[in-house]
Coordinates of C-alpha atoms in Angstrom, one line a residue:
M42 CA 193.1 -106.3 127.8
K43 CA 192.4 -107.0 124.6
R44 CA 189.4 -109.3 125.5
G45 CA 188.0 -106.3 128.3
I46 CA 188.2 -104.0 125.6
L47 CA 186.0 -105.6 123.3
F48 CA 184.0 -107.1 126.0
L49 CA 182.8 -103.9 126.7
L50 CA 182.1 -102.9 123.2
V51 CA 179.8 -105.4 122.4
F52 CA 177.9 -104.7 126.0
L53 CA 177.5 -100.9 124.4
V54 CA 175.8 -102.0 121.1
F55 CA 173.8 -103.8 123.4
V56 CA 173.1 -101.5 125.5
I57 CA 172.2 -98.6 122.5
G58 CA 170.5 -101.0 121.0
G59 CA 168.2 -102.0 123.1
T60 CA 167.1 -98.0 123.7
L61 CA 166.5 -97.4 120.0
F62 CA 163.9 -100.1 120.2
L63 CA 162.1 -99.4 122.9
K64 CA 161.3 -95.5 121.7
V65 CA 160.3 -96.5 118.7
N66 CA 157.8 -99.0 120.1
E67 CA 157.1 -96.2 121.9
D68 CA 156.7 -93.3 119.4
K69 CA 154.2 -96.2 117.3
K70 CA 152.4 -96.2 120.5
E71 CA 151.4 -93.2 119.8
I72 CA 151.2 -92.5 116.5
T73 CA 148.6 -95.3 116.1
G74 CA 147.6 -96.2 119.5
E75 CA 146.5 -99.8 120.3
T76 CA 145.1 -100.3 117.0
T77 CA 144.5 -104.4 117.2
S78 CA 141.5 -104.2 119.6
Q79 CA 140.0 -100.4 118.7
S80 CA 138.1 -98.9 114.7
I81 CA 139.0 -95.4 113.8
S82 CA 135.5 -93.7 112.6
I83 CA 136.7 -90.9 109.7
N84 CA 133.4 -88.4 108.6
I85 CA 134.3 -86.5 105.0
T86 CA 132.1 -83.1 104.7
V87 CA 132.7 -81.2 101.1
S88 CA 131.0 -77.5 101.3
G89 CA 129.3 -75.0 98.4
S90 CA 127.0 -72.6 98.1
P91 CA 124.4 -71.6 95.6
P92 CA 126.2 -69.0 93.1
I93 CA 126.5 -64.6 93.8
L94 CA 124.1 -62.9 91.8
E95 CA 124.7 -59.0 91.5
L96 CA 122.0 -57.4 88.8
I97 CA 124.1 -53.6 88.1
N98 CA 122.1 -52.4 85.3
P99 CA 119.5 -50.9 85.1
K100 CA 118.5 -49.8 88.7
N101 CA 115.0 -48.2 89.9
H102 CA 115.2 -46.3 88.5
T103 CA 114.1 -43.3 85.3
Y104 CA 116.1 -43.9 82.1
L105 CA 115.2 -41.8 78.6
T106 CA 115.7 -43.8 76.0
R107 CA 114.2 -46.7 74.8
Q108 CA 117.2 -47.9 72.5
D109 CA 120.0 -50.0 73.6
L110 CA 119.8 -49.7 77.7
K111 CA 123.0 -51.5 79.1
F112 CA 121.7 -54.9 81.1
N113 CA 124.8 -55.3 83.1
F114 CA 125.5 -58.1 85.8
T115 CA 127.9 -60.7 87.3
A116 CA 127.9 -63.2 88.2
T117 CA 130.0 -65.8 89.9
N118 CA 130.3 -70.3 90.3
A119 CA 127.1 -70.3 88.1
D120 CA 126.1 -72.6 86.4
Y121 CA 123.7 -71.4 84.1
I122 CA 122.0 -67.7 83.8
W123 CA 119.1 -66.0 82.9
Y124 CA 116.5 -63.9 82.4
K125 CA 112.7 -62.8 82.6
L126 CA 111.2 -59.5 80.9
D127 CA 107.7 -58.7 81.8
N128 CA 105.6 -61.4 80.8
S129 CA 108.2 -62.3 77.9
S130 CA 109.7 -66.0 78.1
N131 CA 113.0 -66.5 80.3
A132 CA 116.1 -65.5 77.9
S133 CA 119.1 -67.2 78.4
I134 CA 122.3 -64.9 79.1
N135 CA 125.7 -65.4 79.2
S136 CA 127.9 -61.5 79.6
P137 CA 126.2 -58.6 79.5
A138 CA 124.1 -56.5 77.0
N139 CA 122.0 -54.2 75.7
I140 CA 118.0 -54.1 75.5
N141 CA 115.1 -52.7 73.3
L142 CA 111.9 -51.5 75.4
T143 CA 109.3 -49.4 75.0
L144 CA 107.4 -46.7 77.3
G145 CA 106.2 -47.1 80.3
S146 CA 107.2 -49.6 83.7
H147 CA 109.1 -52.7 83.2
K148 CA 110.2 -55.1 85.4
L149 CA 113.2 -56.7 84.9
R150 CA 114.1 -61.0 87.3
L151 CA 117.5 -62.4 86.7
F152 CA 118.1 -65.9 87.8
A153 CA 121.4 -67.8 88.2
N154 CA 121.9 -71.8 89.2
N155 CA 124.7 -74.4 89.9
S156 CA 124.2 -78.1 91.5
Y157 CA 123.9 -76.1 95.1
G158 CA 120.7 -73.7 94.7
E159 CA 119.7 -70.7 92.6
V160 CA 119.1 -67.2 93.2
E161 CA 117.2 -64.2 91.9
K162 CA 117.6 -60.2 91.5
N163 CA 115.1 -58.6 90.1
V164 CA 114.5 -55.0 89.8
T165 CA 111.6 -52.7 88.3
F166 CA 112.3 -49.6 85.9
Y167 CA 110.2 -46.6 83.7
I168 CA 111.1 -45.4 80.1
N169 CA 110.7 -41.8 79.6
F170 CA 111.8 -40.7 76.7
S171 CA 110.2 -37.2 76.9
F172 CA 110.5 -36.5 80.6
F173 CA 113.5 -34.6 80.4
I174 CA 115.1 -33.8 76.5
I175 CA 118.4 -33.0 75.8
K176 CA 120.2 -31.2 72.9
D177 CA 123.1 -32.0 72.2
D178 CA 123.7 -32.7 68.3
H179 CA 127.0 -30.7 68.2
Y180 CA 128.9 -33.4 70.8
E181 CA 127.3 -36.0 68.0
E182 CA 128.3 -37.8 64.7
G183 CA 123.9 -37.7 63.6
D184 CA 121.5 -34.9 64.5
D185 CA 118.0 -36.2 66.7
Y186 CA 116.0 -33.8 64.0
D187 CA 112.4 -34.9 66.4
E188 CA 114.3 -34.3 70.3
D189 CA 112.0 -31.4 70.5
H190 CA 109.1 -33.0 71.4
G191 CA 110.9 -35.8 72.9
N192 CA 112.1 -38.2 70.4
M193 CA 115.9 -38.8 71.9
S194 CA 117.9 -41.3 69.6
R195 CA 121.2 -42.6 70.2
N196 CA 124.0 -41.5 68.0
D197 CA 127.9 -42.3 67.8
K198 CA 129.6 -39.4 70.0
K199 CA 132.0 -37.2 69.1
G200 CA 135.3 -38.4 70.8
E201 CA 135.0 -38.6 74.2
S202 CA 131.7 -36.7 74.6
T203 CA 129.7 -38.1 77.2
D204 CA 126.6 -40.6 76.3
F205 CA 123.7 -39.1 78.6
L206 CA 121.7 -42.2 77.3
D207 CA 123.3 -44.2 79.1
Y208 CA 122.3 -42.9 82.6
S209 CA 119.3 -43.2 84.3
Y210 CA 117.5 -39.4 84.9
E211 CA 118.4 -39.3 88.7
E212 CA 121.9 -40.5 87.7
L213 CA 121.4 -37.4 85.9
Q214 CA 121.9 -35.6 89.1
N215 CA 125.3 -36.4 90.2
L216 CA 127.0 -36.9 86.8
S217 CA 131.1 -36.6 87.2
N218 CA 133.8 -36.5 84.8
L219 CA 131.8 -34.7 82.3
V220 CA 133.1 -34.4 78.9
L221 CA 132.4 -32.4 75.8
H222 CA 134.9 -33.4 72.9
D223 CA 135.1 -32.1 69.1
P224 CA 138.5 -33.5 68.6
S225 CA 138.5 -31.4 65.3
Y226 CA 138.5 -28.2 67.6
A227 CA 138.6 -28.4 71.6
K228 CA 138.1 -30.9 74.7
I229 CA 136.4 -29.6 77.7
K230 CA 136.8 -32.4 81.0
F231 CA 134.9 -31.2 84.8
N232 CA 136.2 -31.8 87.7
E233 CA 133.0 -31.4 89.3
I234 CA 130.2 -33.2 90.0
I235 CA 127.2 -31.5 87.8
N236 CA 123.6 -31.9 87.8
I237 CA 122.7 -31.2 84.5
T238 CA 119.3 -30.7 85.1
D239 CA 120.0 -28.1 87.1
D240 CA 119.9 -25.0 84.6
L241 CA 118.8 -21.5 84.7
N242 CA 114.7 -23.0 84.3
P243 CA 114.3 -26.1 85.4
A244 CA 111.1 -26.3 85.1
D245 CA 111.7 -26.7 81.0
N246 CA 113.0 -30.4 81.6
S247 CA 115.2 -29.9 79.4
L248 CA 119.0 -29.2 78.8
D249 CA 120.2 -27.1 75.2
L250 CA 124.0 -27.4 75.0
N251 CA 123.6 -26.7 71.2
S252 CA 122.6 -23.0 71.9
Y253 CA 124.5 -22.1 74.9
T254 CA 127.8 -24.4 74.2
N255 CA 130.3 -23.8 71.4
I256 CA 133.0 -25.5 69.8
S257 CA 134.9 -24.2 67.3
F258 CA 139.0 -23.5 66.4
N259 CA 140.4 -21.6 69.1
R260 CA 137.6 -21.3 71.0
I261 CA 135.2 -22.5 73.9
Y262 CA 132.1 -20.9 74.8
I263 CA 129.7 -21.9 77.9
N264 CA 126.7 -19.5 78.9
S265 CA 126.6 -19.8 82.2
T266 CA 123.9 -17.6 82.8
A267 CA 121.8 -20.3 80.8
L268 CA 124.2 -23.2 82.6
P269 CA 124.7 -22.0 85.7
N270 CA 124.9 -26.0 86.8
F271 CA 128.0 -26.0 84.2
N272 CA 130.1 -22.8 85.6
K273 CA 132.5 -25.3 87.8
Q274 CA 136.5 -26.0 87.6
A275 CA 137.5 -27.8 84.0
T276 CA 140.3 -28.5 81.9
L277 CA 140.5 -27.0 78.4
S278 CA 142.6 -28.3 75.3
L279 CA 142.6 -26.4 72.3
Y280 CA 143.7 -27.9 69.4
N281 CA 146.0 -27.5 66.4
L282 CA 146.7 -24.1 67.4
T283 CA 150.0 -22.4 65.6
F284 CA 151.2 -20.3 68.2
T285 CA 155.4 -20.4 69.1
N286 CA 154.2 -20.0 73.0
P287 CA 150.4 -19.6 73.5
R288 CA 148.9 -17.3 76.5
I289 CA 145.3 -18.4 77.4
L290 CA 142.4 -15.6 77.5
K291 CA 138.9 -15.2 79.0
D292 CA 136.5 -12.8 77.4
G293 CA 139.2 -11.6 74.6
S294 CA 141.8 -10.8 77.6
V295 CA 144.6 -12.6 79.2
C296 CA 143.6 -15.0 81.6
S297 CA 145.6 -14.7 85.3
A298 CA 143.4 -17.3 87.2
C299 CA 143.8 -19.6 84.5
T300 CA 146.2 -22.7 84.8
Q301 CA 148.5 -24.5 82.0
Q302 CA 149.2 -27.8 82.5
G303 CA 151.2 -28.1 79.1
Y304 CA 151.6 -27.1 75.2
F305 CA 152.6 -29.9 73.1
G306 CA 151.7 -30.6 69.5
G307 CA 149.9 -27.2 69.2
T308 CA 147.5 -28.4 71.7
L309 CA 146.6 -26.1 74.7
V310 CA 146.0 -27.3 78.5
F311 CA 145.0 -25.7 80.6
N312 CA 142.7 -25.4 84.1
V313 CA 139.8 -22.8 84.7
T314 CA 138.0 -22.3 87.7
G315 CA 134.6 -21.3 85.7
F316 CA 133.1 -20.4 82.2
S317 CA 132.4 -18.0 79.7
V318 CA 134.8 -17.2 76.6
Y319 CA 138.2 -18.6 76.3
S320 CA 140.8 -19.0 73.8
A321 CA 144.5 -18.8 73.0
E322 CA 147.0 -16.2 71.7
E323 CA 150.7 -15.8 70.6
T324 CA 152.2 -14.0 73.8
P325 CA 154.0 -11.2 72.7
S326 CA 158.2 -10.7 73.2
S327 CA 159.1 -8.9 75.5
S328 CA 160.7 -5.8 73.8
R329 CA 157.1 -4.8 72.2
T330 CA 153.5 -4.6 74.6
T331 CA 150.5 -5.8 73.5
G332 CA 149.4 -2.3 71.9
Q333 CA 152.8 -1.7 69.5
A334 CA 151.3 -4.7 67.8
T335 CA 150.7 -3.3 64.2
S336 CA 147.2 -4.1 62.6
D337 CA 149.0 -6.6 59.5
E338 CA 149.9 -8.9 61.6
S339 CA 148.1 -11.8 60.8
G340 CA 147.0 -13.4 64.4
G341 CA 149.6 -11.7 66.2
A342 CA 148.8 -10.1 70.1
G343 CA 147.6 -6.7 69.5
A344 CA 145.7 -7.4 66.1
P345 CA 142.5 -5.7 65.9
P346 CA 139.0 -7.7 66.2
E347 CA 138.4 -9.7 63.2
N348 CA 135.5 -8.1 61.0
F349 CA 133.5 -9.6 58.5
M350 CA 129.9 -9.4 57.5
I351 CA 127.1 -12.1 56.2
D352 CA 124.8 -10.8 53.8
K353 CA 121.9 -12.1 55.0
E354 CA 120.3 -12.3 58.7
K355 CA 118.5 -15.4 58.7
I356 CA 117.1 -18.2 56.7
S357 CA 114.1 -19.6 56.1
I358 CA 113.9 -23.0 54.0
S359 CA 110.7 -24.5 53.5
L360 CA 110.9 -28.0 51.3
K361 CA 108.5 -31.0 50.7
Q362 CA 110.0 -34.7 51.9
S363 CA 112.2 -35.4 48.8
E364 CA 113.1 -31.9 48.0
V365 CA 117.1 -30.3 47.6
K366 CA 117.7 -26.4 47.5
T367 CA 120.1 -24.1 47.6
E368 CA 121.1 -21.0 48.9
K369 CA 123.6 -18.4 47.9
V370 CA 125.5 -16.8 51.1
K371 CA 128.3 -13.7 50.1
I372 CA 130.6 -13.6 53.7
T373 CA 132.4 -10.7 53.0
N374 CA 136.5 -9.8 54.4
N375 CA 136.6 -6.1 55.7
N376 CA 139.8 -6.4 57.0
K377 CA 143.2 -5.3 55.9
I378 CA 144.7 -9.0 56.0
S379 CA 143.2 -12.2 55.1
L380 CA 140.6 -13.8 56.7
K381 CA 140.2 -17.3 57.4
L382 CA 137.2 -19.1 58.4
S383 CA 135.2 -22.5 59.6
L384 CA 131.6 -23.3 59.0
D385 CA 129.8 -25.7 60.9
S386 CA 126.4 -26.5 61.6
N387 CA 124.3 -28.5 63.7
L388 CA 121.9 -29.7 60.9
N389 CA 124.4 -31.3 59.1
E390 CA 121.9 -34.0 58.2
M391 CA 119.9 -31.7 56.1
L392 CA 122.6 -29.0 55.1
N393 CA 125.7 -29.5 53.0
I394 CA 127.9 -26.4 53.2
S395 CA 130.1 -26.5 50.0
E396 CA 133.6 -25.2 51.8
K397 CA 133.8 -25.9 55.6
Y398 CA 137.3 -23.9 55.8
I399 CA 137.6 -20.8 53.2
T400 CA 140.3 -17.8 53.6
I401 CA 139.2 -15.1 51.8
N402 CA 141.6 -11.9 51.0
K403 CA 141.6 -8.3 52.3
K404 CA 138.7 -5.8 51.8
E405 CA 137.3 -8.9 49.1
S406 CA 133.9 -11.3 49.1
K407 CA 133.2 -15.4 48.3
E408 CA 129.9 -16.4 48.4
I409 CA 129.4 -20.2 49.3
T410 CA 126.6 -22.6 49.1
L411 CA 124.3 -24.4 51.2
T412 CA 122.2 -27.5 49.6
F413 CA 119.4 -28.2 52.0
K414 CA 117.4 -31.5 51.2
A415 CA 114.6 -33.2 53.2
K416 CA 114.9 -37.4 53.0
E417 CA 111.2 -39.2 51.5
D418 CA 111.7 -40.2 55.4
T419 CA 111.7 -36.9 56.7
I420 CA 109.5 -36.2 59.7
P421 CA 107.1 -32.9 58.7
N422 CA 108.4 -30.5 61.5
I423 CA 110.6 -27.3 61.6
Y424 CA 114.1 -27.7 62.1
I425 CA 115.7 -24.7 63.9
G426 CA 119.9 -24.1 63.9
K427 CA 122.4 -22.6 63.3
I428 CA 126.2 -22.3 60.6
M429 CA 129.0 -21.0 62.8
L430 CA 131.3 -18.9 61.2
T431 CA 134.4 -18.8 63.1
S432 CA 137.9 -16.7 62.9
E433 CA 141.0 -17.0 64.7
K434 CA 139.4 -13.8 66.7
A435 CA 135.7 -13.9 66.4
Q436 CA 133.0 -15.8 65.4
K437 CA 128.9 -14.9 63.7
E438 CA 126.1 -17.4 64.1
L439 CA 123.4 -17.2 60.9
P440 CA 120.4 -18.4 62.1
I441 CA 118.7 -21.1 59.9
S442 CA 114.4 -22.4 60.2
I443 CA 114.1 -25.3 58.3
E444 CA 110.5 -26.5 57.7
V445 CA 108.7 -30.2 56.1
E446 CA 106.4 -30.4 54.4
S447 CA 104.0 -33.9 53.5
K448 CA 104.8 -34.3 49.6
E449 CA 101.2 -34.9 48.9
A450 CA 99.8 -31.9 51.4
L451 CA 95.9 -31.0 50.4
F452 CA 96.3 -27.5 51.1
D453 CA 98.8 -24.9 52.1
V454 CA 99.6 -22.4 54.5
K455 CA 100.9 -18.9 54.6
I456 CA 101.5 -16.8 58.0
E457 CA 102.1 -12.7 57.7
I458 CA 102.8 -10.9 61.4
P459 CA 102.2 -6.9 60.9
T460 CA 105.6 -4.7 60.5
Q461 CA 104.0 -3.5 63.6
Y462 CA 104.0 -7.1 65.5
K463 CA 107.9 -7.6 64.2
Y464 CA 108.8 -6.3 67.7
V465 CA 107.2 -7.2 70.9
L466 CA 108.2 -7.4 74.1
P467 CA 107.4 -9.4 76.9
G468 CA 103.8 -9.5 78.6
E469 CA 102.2 -8.0 75.0
E470 CA 100.5 -9.5 72.4
L471 CA 101.0 -11.1 69.2
I472 CA 99.4 -10.5 66.4
A473 CA 99.2 -13.0 63.2
K474 CA 97.3 -13.3 60.2
V475 CA 97.2 -17.4 59.1
E476 CA 96.1 -18.1 55.3
M477 CA 95.1 -21.2 54.5
F478 CA 94.3 -22.8 51.1
N479 CA 91.8 -26.3 50.0
L480 CA 94.3 -27.5 46.7
G481 CA 92.1 -30.8 47.3
G482 CA 88.8 -29.0 45.5
T483 CA 85.4 -27.7 46.7
K484 CA 85.2 -30.6 50.1
K485 CA 85.7 -28.7 53.3
L486 CA 88.1 -30.1 55.2
D487 CA 88.5 -30.1 59.0
V488 CA 92.4 -29.0 59.5
E489 CA 93.8 -29.7 63.2
V490 CA 96.1 -26.3 63.3
E491 CA 99.6 -26.0 65.8
Y492 CA 100.8 -22.4 66.2
I493 CA 104.6 -23.3 68.1
I494 CA 106.6 -20.2 69.4
K495 CA 110.0 -21.1 69.6
D496 CA 112.7 -19.4 70.4
K497 CA 116.6 -19.3 67.9
G498 CA 117.5 -22.6 70.0
G499 CA 114.2 -24.4 69.0
I500 CA 112.9 -24.7 72.4
D501 CA 109.2 -24.2 72.5
I502 CA 108.0 -21.1 74.4
L503 CA 103.8 -21.3 73.6
R504 CA 101.8 -24.6 72.0
E505 CA 98.0 -23.5 70.8
T506 CA 95.4 -26.0 68.6
D507 CA 92.5 -25.1 67.0
T508 CA 90.4 -26.7 64.1
I509 CA 89.6 -25.1 61.4
G510 CA 87.1 -25.9 58.6
V511 CA 88.3 -25.6 55.3
E512 CA 86.6 -25.1 52.0
T513 CA 88.3 -23.5 50.0
T514 CA 90.0 -20.5 52.1
A515 CA 90.3 -20.0 55.7
S516 CA 91.6 -16.5 57.4
I517 CA 91.7 -16.0 60.6
L518 CA 93.7 -13.0 62.7
K519 CA 95.4 -15.2 65.9
T520 CA 96.5 -13.3 69.2
F521 CA 98.5 -14.7 71.3
Q522 CA 99.9 -13.9 74.8
I523 CA 103.9 -13.7 75.4
P524 CA 104.9 -14.6 78.7
P525 CA 106.2 -11.3 81.0
N526 CA 109.1 -12.7 82.4
I527 CA 111.3 -14.6 78.7
N528 CA 113.8 -13.3 77.6
L529 CA 114.3 -11.1 74.9
G530 CA 115.7 -12.3 71.1
D531 CA 114.5 -14.2 67.8
Y532 CA 111.8 -16.2 67.8
I533 CA 110.0 -17.8 65.3
L534 CA 106.7 -18.1 65.2
Y535 CA 105.5 -21.8 63.3
V536 CA 102.3 -22.8 62.2
R537 CA 101.0 -26.7 61.6
A538 CA 98.0 -27.5 59.4
T539 CA 97.5 -31.3 59.5
Y540 CA 94.8 -33.0 57.6
N541 CA 94.5 -36.8 57.6
N542 CA 97.9 -37.2 58.1
Q543 CA 99.7 -34.8 56.1
V544 CA 101.1 -32.1 57.2
A545 CA 101.7 -28.2 55.7
S546 CA 103.4 -25.5 58.2
A547 CA 104.4 -22.6 57.0
S548 CA 106.7 -19.7 59.3
E549 CA 108.2 -16.3 60.3
W550 CA 110.9 -14.7 62.5
F551 CA 109.9 -11.6 65.2
I552 CA 111.8 -9.9 67.8
I553 CA 111.0 -10.1 70.9
G554 CA 112.1 -7.1 72.2
K555 CA 112.0 -2.7 71.6
K556 CA 112.3 -2.0 68.0
P557 CA 115.3 -0.1 67.4
S558 CA 115.4 3.2 66.3
N559 CA 116.5 4.4 63.4
Q560 CA 119.3 7.0 63.4
F561 CA 120.1 7.6 60.3
S562 CA 116.4 9.2 60.4
I563 CA 117.0 11.3 63.0
I564 CA 119.7 12.6 61.4
I565 CA 118.0 13.7 58.2
I566 CA 115.4 15.3 60.3
I567 CA 118.0 16.9 63.0
I568 CA 119.7 17.9 59.5
I569 CA 116.4 19.5 58.3
I570 CA 115.8 21.2 61.6
M571 CA 119.2 23.2 61.4
V572 CA 118.4 24.5 57.7
L573 CA 115.0 25.7 58.7
V574 CA 116.5 27.1 60.8
G575 CA 119.1 28.8 59.3
I576 CA 117.0 29.9 56.3
I577 CA 114.5 31.4 59.2
L578 CA 117.4 33.0 61.0
E579 CA 118.9 34.4 58.1
M580 CA 115.2 36.1 56.8
R581 CA 115.8 37.8 59.8
K582 CA 118.7 39.7 58.5
I583 CA 117.8 40.2 55.3
K584 CA 114.3 41.6 56.7
K585 CA 115.8 44.1 59.2
A586 CA 117.8 45.3 56.6
H587 CA 115.5 46.7 54.7
K588 CA 114.0 48.5 57.6
Q589 CA 117.0 50.2 58.8
H590 CA 116.5 54.1 59.2
I591 CA 118.5 56.5 57.4
D592 CA 119.3 59.4 58.5
E593 CA 119.2 62.5 55.7
M594 CA 123.1 63.9 57.1
E595 CA 124.5 61.1 56.0
L596 CA 123.0 61.4 53.1
I597 CA 123.1 64.8 52.1
K598 CA 127.0 63.8 53.5
R599 CA 126.7 60.6 50.9
G600 CA 125.8 63.9 48.2
Y601 CA 122.2 61.4 47.3
I602 CA 120.4 64.9 48.4
R603 CA 120.8 68.5 48.2
K604 CA 121.1 70.6 51.3
K605 CA 117.2 72.6 51.6

């Protein structure tokens, strides 16, 4: 019995072992095939491709600066990258850079290669720095003194202000996320796309942010008539406020259309749908209305408009290169409370203000000193600007013109606008007397004379050129036809005479508009007429009394005569 069981176990082991042996051999046949009688050929292919190259900037556009034009690109799987600008030699480049260029057309070729090939991208673009002029010194750390003549230069921007020179002319017509920023006062961030070239007068090919925008303490202003293209939705921030619970004002009234985002650490953030003048004030308490606030409260709701006077309407200064002059300005506070003012200018490199922040006690005056300076390399020209005097509730501007003449000019220029032409209407004629004096001897000089009329923002309105022979002196009456569609306001006539690269100049302000009536004279005339009428009436009364009929019976009754 035991032998039978043992035999059975041995038999099962052989059966199972044989099955496994056959299975393994079958598997080997499936994997290898009959390797003893066949050979296998294996081909290995390694794939590769040339670099991927993208030229981002410049584009096939017109650019407004020759300084630091952004050269931006991306390159993938490139062993070597180089470029060729116009007819210059090849130059290697590894990362985006800035390039300086000259006026005119340029062709930029960008190359990249690796062991699998070479690729090229190229673009033709243009540099024309007088094609469109942008005046935005208020939002730069430096001034572009000669930008009126198409010589814009790069300056560091204030805060987050948009650098327009980073963009082409075409891109400026579709600009998003535009920012105007003065970190000391406020910020404007536009929430819509803006075409900065499409202002009230697109044909003038300029944008004047200096004249038509203002950011100062507790005040943001955009002239939406002159800049309708900036009349867009925006987020505004007012800095350094001291209110506990501020409310937003538009043109001095509570702005119901404004949406406040928050007020933190003296910064008020709110959204607007369009532009005018925005500011803030303390929200009145529930126990008092705005009309119940006393006039002696400093900066509270209901306080009367702040009233201060400047003893000058305009300042005109003439400097030679390397010359310094000073001017005093007196500011009078006519309020019943003390007045805090900030003073700022868009002529910072040529003008130093002795005090930028002042406090004037009620009914008192304070004098500040203005120092004007022209550097030795300052370009002879006229520089138009202003001083902004800003309080919490009011702002005034003091227009300034600075003439810079050559240090060694051989002649002098004088200009006089007759009294009857100090006020002219659009479409009328302006007449000025221009005199030139030869300071270099008796030799006749052929002098090139430019006549330029500018508005108070520095924009050229009219420009004419003459050549005048000056032996000792020359005097002419020059007539200018004022354009019929010109805006009313202050303008300046600038005469620049050039000989042998030396410049002498003169200027004078005038007004385009109706001459104001002299109300004081009218009042005096009315008083004189009334006095004369009174005298005439009294004389008639006296004369009538002398001619009065005397009754005989009345005289007898009074005893003056006896009855016959």
